[in-house]
Short mmCIF file of C-alpha atoms and ligand atoms in Angstrom, two decimals:
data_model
loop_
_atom_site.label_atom_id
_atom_site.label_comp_id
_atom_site.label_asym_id
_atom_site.label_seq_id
_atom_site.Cartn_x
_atom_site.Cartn_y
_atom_site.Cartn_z
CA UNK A 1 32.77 26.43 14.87
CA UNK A 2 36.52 25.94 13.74
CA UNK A 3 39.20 27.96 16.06
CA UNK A 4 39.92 30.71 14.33
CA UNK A 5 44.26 32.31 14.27
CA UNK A 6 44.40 35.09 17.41
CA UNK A 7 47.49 36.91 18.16
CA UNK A 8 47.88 38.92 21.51
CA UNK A 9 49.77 42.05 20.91
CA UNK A 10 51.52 43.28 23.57
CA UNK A 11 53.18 46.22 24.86
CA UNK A 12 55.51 47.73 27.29
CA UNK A 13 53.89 50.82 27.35
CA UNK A 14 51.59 53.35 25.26
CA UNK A 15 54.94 54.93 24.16
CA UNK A 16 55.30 51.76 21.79
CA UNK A 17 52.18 52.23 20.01
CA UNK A 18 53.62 54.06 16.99
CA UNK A 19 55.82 51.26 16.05
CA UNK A 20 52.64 48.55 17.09
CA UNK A 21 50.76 50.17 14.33
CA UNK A 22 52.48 48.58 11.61
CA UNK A 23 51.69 44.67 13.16
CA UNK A 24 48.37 45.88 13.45
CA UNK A 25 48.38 46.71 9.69
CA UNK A 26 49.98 43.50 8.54
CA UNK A 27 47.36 41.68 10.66
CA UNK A 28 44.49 43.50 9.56
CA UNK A 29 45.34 42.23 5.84
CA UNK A 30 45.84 38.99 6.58
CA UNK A 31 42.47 38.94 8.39
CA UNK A 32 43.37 37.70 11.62
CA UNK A 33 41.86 38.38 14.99
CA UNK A 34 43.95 40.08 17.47
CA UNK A 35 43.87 42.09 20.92
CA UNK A 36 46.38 44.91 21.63
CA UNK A 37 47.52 45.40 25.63
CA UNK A 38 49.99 47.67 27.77
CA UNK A 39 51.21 45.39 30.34
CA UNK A 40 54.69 46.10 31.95
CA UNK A 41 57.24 43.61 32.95
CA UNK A 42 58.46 45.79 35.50
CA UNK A 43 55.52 48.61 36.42
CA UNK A 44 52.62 44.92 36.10
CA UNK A 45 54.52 42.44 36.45
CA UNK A 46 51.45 40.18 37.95
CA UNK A 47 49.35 41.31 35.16
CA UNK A 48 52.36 40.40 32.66
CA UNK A 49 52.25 37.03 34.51
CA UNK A 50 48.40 36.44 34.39
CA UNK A 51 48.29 37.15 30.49
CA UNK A 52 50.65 34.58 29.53
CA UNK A 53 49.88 32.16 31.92
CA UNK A 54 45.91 32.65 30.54
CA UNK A 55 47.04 33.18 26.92
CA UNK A 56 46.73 29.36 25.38
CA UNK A 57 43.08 29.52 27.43
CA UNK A 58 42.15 32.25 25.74
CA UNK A 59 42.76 31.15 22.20
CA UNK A 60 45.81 32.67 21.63
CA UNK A 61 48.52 30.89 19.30
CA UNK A 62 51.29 33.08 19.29
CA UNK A 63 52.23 36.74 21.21
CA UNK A 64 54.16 39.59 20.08
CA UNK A 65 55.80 41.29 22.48
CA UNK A 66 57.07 45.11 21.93
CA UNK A 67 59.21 46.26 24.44
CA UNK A 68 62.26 49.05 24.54
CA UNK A 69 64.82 49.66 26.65
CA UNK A 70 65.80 47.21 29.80
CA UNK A 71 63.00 45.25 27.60
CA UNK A 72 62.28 42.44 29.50
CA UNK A 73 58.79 41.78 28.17
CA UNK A 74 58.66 39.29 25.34
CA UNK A 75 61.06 37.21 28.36
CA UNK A 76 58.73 37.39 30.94
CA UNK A 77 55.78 36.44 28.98
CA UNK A 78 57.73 33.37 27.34
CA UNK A 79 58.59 32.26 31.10
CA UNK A 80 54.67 31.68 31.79
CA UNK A 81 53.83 30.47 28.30
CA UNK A 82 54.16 27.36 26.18
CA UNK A 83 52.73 29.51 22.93
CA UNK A 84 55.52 30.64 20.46
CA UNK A 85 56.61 34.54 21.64
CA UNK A 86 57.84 37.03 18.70
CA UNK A 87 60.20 40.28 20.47
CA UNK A 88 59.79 43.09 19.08
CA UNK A 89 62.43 45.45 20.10
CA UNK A 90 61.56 49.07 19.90
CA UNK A 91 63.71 52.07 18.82
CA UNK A 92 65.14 53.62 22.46
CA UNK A 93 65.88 57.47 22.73
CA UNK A 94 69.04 56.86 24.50
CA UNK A 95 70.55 53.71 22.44
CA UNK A 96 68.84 53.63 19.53
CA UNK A 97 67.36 50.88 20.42
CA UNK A 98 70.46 48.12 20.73
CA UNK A 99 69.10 47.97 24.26
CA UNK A 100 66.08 46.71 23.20
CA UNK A 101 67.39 44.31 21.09
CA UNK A 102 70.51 43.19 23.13
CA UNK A 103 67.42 42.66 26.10
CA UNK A 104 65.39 40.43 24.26
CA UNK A 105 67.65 38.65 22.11
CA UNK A 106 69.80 36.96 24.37
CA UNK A 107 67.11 35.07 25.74
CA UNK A 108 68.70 31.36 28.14
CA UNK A 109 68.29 28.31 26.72
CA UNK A 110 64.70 26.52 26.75
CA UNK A 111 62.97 29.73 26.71
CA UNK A 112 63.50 31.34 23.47
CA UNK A 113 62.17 34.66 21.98
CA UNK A 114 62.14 34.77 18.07
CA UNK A 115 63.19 38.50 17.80
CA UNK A 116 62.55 40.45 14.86
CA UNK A 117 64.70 44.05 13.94
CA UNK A 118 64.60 46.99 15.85
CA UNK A 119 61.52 48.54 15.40
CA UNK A 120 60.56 45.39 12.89
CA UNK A 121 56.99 45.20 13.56
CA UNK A 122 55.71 44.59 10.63
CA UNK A 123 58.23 41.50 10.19
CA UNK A 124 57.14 40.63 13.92
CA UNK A 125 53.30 40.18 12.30
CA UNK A 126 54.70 38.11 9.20
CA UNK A 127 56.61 35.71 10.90
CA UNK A 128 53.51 35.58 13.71
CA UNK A 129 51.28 34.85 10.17
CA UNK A 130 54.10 32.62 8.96
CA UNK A 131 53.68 30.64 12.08
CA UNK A 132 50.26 30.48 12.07
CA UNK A 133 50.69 29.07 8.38
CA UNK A 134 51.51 25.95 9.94
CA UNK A 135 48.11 24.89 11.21
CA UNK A 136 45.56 27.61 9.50
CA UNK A 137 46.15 26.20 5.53
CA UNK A 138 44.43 29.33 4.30
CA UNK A 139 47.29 31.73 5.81
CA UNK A 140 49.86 29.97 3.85
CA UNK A 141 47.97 30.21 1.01
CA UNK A 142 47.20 34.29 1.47
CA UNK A 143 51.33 34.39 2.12
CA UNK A 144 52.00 32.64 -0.95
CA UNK A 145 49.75 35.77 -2.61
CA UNK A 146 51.60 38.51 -0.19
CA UNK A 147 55.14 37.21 -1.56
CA UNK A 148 54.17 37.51 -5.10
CA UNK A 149 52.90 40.52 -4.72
CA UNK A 150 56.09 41.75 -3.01
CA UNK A 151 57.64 40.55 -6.37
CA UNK A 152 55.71 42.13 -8.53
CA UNK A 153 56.56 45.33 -7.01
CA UNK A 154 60.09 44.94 -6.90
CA UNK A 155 59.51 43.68 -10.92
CA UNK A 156 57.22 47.44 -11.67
CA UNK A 157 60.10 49.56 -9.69
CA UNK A 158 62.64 47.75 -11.83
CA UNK A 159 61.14 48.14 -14.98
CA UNK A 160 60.39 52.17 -14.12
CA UNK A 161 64.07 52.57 -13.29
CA UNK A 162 65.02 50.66 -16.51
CA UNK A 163 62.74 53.25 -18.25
CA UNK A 164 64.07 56.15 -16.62
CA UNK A 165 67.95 55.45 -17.29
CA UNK A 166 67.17 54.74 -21.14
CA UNK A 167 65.83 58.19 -20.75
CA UNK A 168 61.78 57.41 -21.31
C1 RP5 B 203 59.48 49.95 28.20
O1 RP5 B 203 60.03 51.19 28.52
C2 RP5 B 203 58.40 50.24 27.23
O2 RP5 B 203 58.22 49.14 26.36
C3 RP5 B 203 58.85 51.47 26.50
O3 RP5 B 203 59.44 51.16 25.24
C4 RP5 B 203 59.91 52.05 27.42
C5 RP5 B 203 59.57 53.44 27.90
O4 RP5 B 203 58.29 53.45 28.50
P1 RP5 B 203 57.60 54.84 28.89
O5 RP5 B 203 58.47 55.47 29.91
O6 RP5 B 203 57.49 55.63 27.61
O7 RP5 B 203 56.24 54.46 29.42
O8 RP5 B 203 59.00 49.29 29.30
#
């Protein structure tokens, strides 16, 4: 049988499930497999280590990494990995979350992090679907269908609003 598309989520901790969810979503309607982990850059950093370093093994193609505060997660994973790594910065109490973002961003060069917006996670899925586009054919097709649909939306709330200001 054909590989199929897997994306490991994971996460600094079970604080960052909340904001998870919404990948999870995203993936569930594009159909593609995926695991969901707490693993810790700094409280595991071995298992942090192990999962990357087994990830392309495993049949993983790309990660997403959700991480807030000194978030050095999606970092640490793209140090032991050759597979593409998406940041997810989450939404800090303290910061609001620049932390986050400021922490994964600004990633060295030759190890880079493709970091979505704070708290982004359903972006963080796309662009992991977006990337998978590239070898699974019927992924781009199904994101060809998600963007129209987007479309259409924006076309139905435009029309209602049209509607409502002639006073319908
Ligand atoms: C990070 O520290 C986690 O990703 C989480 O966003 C943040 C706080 O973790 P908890 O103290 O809630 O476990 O490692």
């Amino acid at each position: 049988m054909a590989k199929q598309p897997k994306i490991a989520i994971v996460m600094g901790s079970d604080s960052d499930f909340p904001v998870v969810e919404g990948s999870i979503k995203i993936l569930k309607e594009f159909g593609v497999d995926y695991t969901v982990n707490i693993c810790s850059a700094h409280r595991t950093p071995d298992k942090a280590a192990e999962l990357a370093r087994n990830a392309e093994k495993n049949g993983y193609d790309v990660i997403i990494a959700a991480a807030g505060k000194a978030a050095h997660l999606p970092g640490v994973l793209a140090a032991y990995t050759v597979l593409p790594v998406i940041g997810l910065p989450i939404k800090s109490s303290t910061l609001d979350g620049l932390d986050s973002l400021l922490s994964i961003v600004q990633m060295p060069a030759g190890i880079p992090v493709a970091t979505v917006a704070i708290n982004g996670s359903e972006n963080a899925a796309l662009l992991a679907v977006q990337i998978l586009g590239g070898v699974y054919p019927e992924l781009r097709t199904k994101f060809h269908e998600y963007k129209n649909k987007l479309a259409k939306q924006v076309e139905i709330k435009d029309q209602k609003l049209q509607d409502e200001l002639r006073g319908k």
